[in-house]
Amino acid sequence: MCNRSPSRVGIALGYKDGNAWATEGWWNIGPNSCETLLRGDLVARFYYVYAIDYDLGGEWSGKAFMCTRDKEFTIRGIEDCLARGYDRTGFFEVDTQEQKSWTVQLTEPAQKTAAQRGAVAHPPPQKKP
């Protein structure tokens, strides 16, 4: 994950863990820096990201609703978030196209959605034989 904004951001990640959904957070990434969120090869095609701009306000979000909380978390399941005492948060989808690794670039000042915000996902450079 690369934060190409001038602000500190907090990242939450959602993914399919075997047969169940899981969400994790928060990774804190400084301005104009990158951090590896998941070690090893990616195991799913689709991942879901929610990011919040700590300095200027705003967020990178979407329409895939999953569970989060204000403090560090790992939450199993995405159903009944509010009833289970969690927040219901909209994540944007990242299609990794079944690559082994992938980088998401967060850019521009915070706005309402990932598409408006400039969240761009990139596969890693292909190695030449």
Coordinates of C-alpha atoms in Angstrom, one line a residue:
M1 CA 0.0 0.0 0.0
C2 CA 1.4 3.4 -1.0
N3 CA 0.2 6.6 0.4
R4 CA 0.9 9.3 -2.2
S5 CA -1.1 12.0 -0.3
P6 CA 0.4 14.7 1.9
S7 CA -1.4 13.3 5.0
R8 CA -1.0 10.4 7.4
V9 CA -3.6 7.7 6.6
G10 CA -5.1 4.7 8.5
I11 CA -5.8 1.6 6.5
A12 CA -8.3 -1.2 7.1
L13 CA -8.2 -4.3 4.9
G14 CA -11.0 -6.9 4.1
Y15 CA -10.5 -10.3 2.5
K16 CA -11.8 -13.8 2.3
D17 CA -9.9 -16.0 4.8
G18 CA -10.6 -19.5 3.7
N19 CA -14.4 -19.8 3.7
A20 CA -15.0 -16.7 5.9
W21 CA -14.6 -13.0 5.6
A22 CA -12.1 -11.1 7.8
T23 CA -11.3 -7.4 8.3
E24 CA -8.1 -6.1 9.9
G25 CA -6.9 -2.6 10.8
W26 CA -5.3 -0.3 11.4
W27 CA -2.1 0.2 9.5
N28 CA -0.8 3.8 9.8
I29 CA 1.1 5.0 6.8
G30 CA 2.9 8.4 6.7
P31 CA 2.7 10.8 3.8
N32 CA 4.4 9.8 0.5
S33 CA 5.4 6.3 1.9
C34 CA 4.6 2.7 1.3
E35 CA 4.1 -0.3 3.6
T36 CA 3.6 -4.0 3.0
L37 CA 0.3 -5.0 4.6
L38 CA 0.2 -8.7 3.9
R39 CA 3.4 -10.8 3.8
G40 CA 3.8 -13.6 1.3
D41 CA 1.7 -14.4 -1.8
L42 CA -1.8 -13.1 -2.1
V43 CA -4.3 -15.8 -1.5
A44 CA -7.5 -14.1 -2.9
R45 CA -8.3 -12.3 -6.1
F46 CA -10.4 -9.6 -4.4
Y47 CA -9.3 -7.5 -1.5
Y48 CA -11.2 -4.6 0.1
V49 CA -9.7 -1.4 1.4
Y50 CA -10.9 1.5 3.5
A51 CA -8.6 4.4 4.3
I52 CA -9.0 7.5 6.4
D53 CA -7.1 10.7 6.2
Y54 CA -6.0 11.6 9.7
D55 CA -4.7 15.1 8.9
L56 CA -7.2 16.6 6.4
G57 CA -10.2 14.4 7.1
G58 CA -12.0 12.5 4.4
E59 CA -11.7 8.9 3.4
W60 CA -11.2 6.4 0.6
S61 CA -14.3 4.2 0.7
G62 CA -16.7 2.2 -1.3
K63 CA -19.9 0.2 -1.3
A64 CA -18.7 -3.2 0.1
F65 CA -19.7 -3.0 3.7
M66 CA -17.6 -4.7 6.3
C67 CA -17.0 -4.5 10.1
T68 CA -14.4 -2.2 11.7
R69 CA -13.7 -0.5 15.0
D70 CA -11.8 2.6 16.2
K71 CA -8.9 0.6 17.8
E72 CA -6.7 -2.1 16.3
F73 CA -8.8 -5.1 15.2
T74 CA -9.1 -8.4 13.5
I75 CA -12.8 -9.2 13.0
R76 CA -14.2 -12.5 11.6
G77 CA -17.4 -12.2 9.5
I78 CA -19.0 -9.1 7.9
E79 CA -22.6 -9.7 9.0
D80 CA -24.5 -7.8 11.7
C81 CA -21.6 -5.4 12.4
L82 CA -23.6 -3.0 14.5
A83 CA -25.4 -5.8 16.5
R84 CA -21.9 -7.3 17.3
G85 CA -20.7 -3.9 18.6
Y86 CA -18.6 -2.9 15.5
D87 CA -18.9 -0.1 13.0
R88 CA -20.3 -0.8 9.5
T89 CA -17.8 0.7 7.0
G90 CA -17.8 0.9 3.2
F91 CA -14.7 -0.5 1.6
F92 CA -13.6 -0.2 -2.1
E93 CA -12.8 -3.4 -4.1
V94 CA -9.3 -4.1 -5.4
D95 CA -9.2 -6.8 -8.2
T96 CA -5.7 -8.2 -8.1
Q97 CA -6.3 -10.3 -11.2
E98 CA -5.0 -13.3 -9.3
Q99 CA -1.4 -11.9 -9.2
K100 CA 0.9 -13.0 -6.4
S101 CA 1.5 -9.4 -5.2
W102 CA -0.2 -6.0 -5.8
T103 CA 0.2 -2.4 -4.8
V104 CA -2.6 0.1 -4.2
Q105 CA -1.7 3.8 -4.5
L106 CA -3.8 6.3 -2.5
T107 CA -3.6 9.8 -4.1
E108 CA -5.1 13.2 -4.0
P109 CA -6.9 15.1 -1.2
A110 CA -9.7 13.1 0.6
Q111 CA -13.0 13.0 -1.1
K112 CA -16.1 10.8 -1.0
T113 CA -15.2 7.6 -2.9
A114 CA -12.2 5.7 -4.0
A115 CA -13.0 6.4 -7.7
Q116 CA -13.1 10.2 -7.0
R117 CA -10.2 9.9 -4.6
G118 CA -7.7 8.4 -6.9
A119 CA -7.2 5.0 -5.4
V120 CA -5.3 3.1 -8.1
A121 CA -4.2 -0.5 -7.9
H122 CA -1.2 -1.8 -9.7
P123 CA 0.2 -5.3 -10.3
P124 CA 3.9 -5.6 -9.6
P125 CA 6.3 -5.3 -12.5
Q126 CA 6.7 -8.5 -14.4
K127 CA 10.1 -10.2 -14.1
K128 CA 11.8 -10.8 -17.5
P129 CA 13.0 -14.4 -18.1

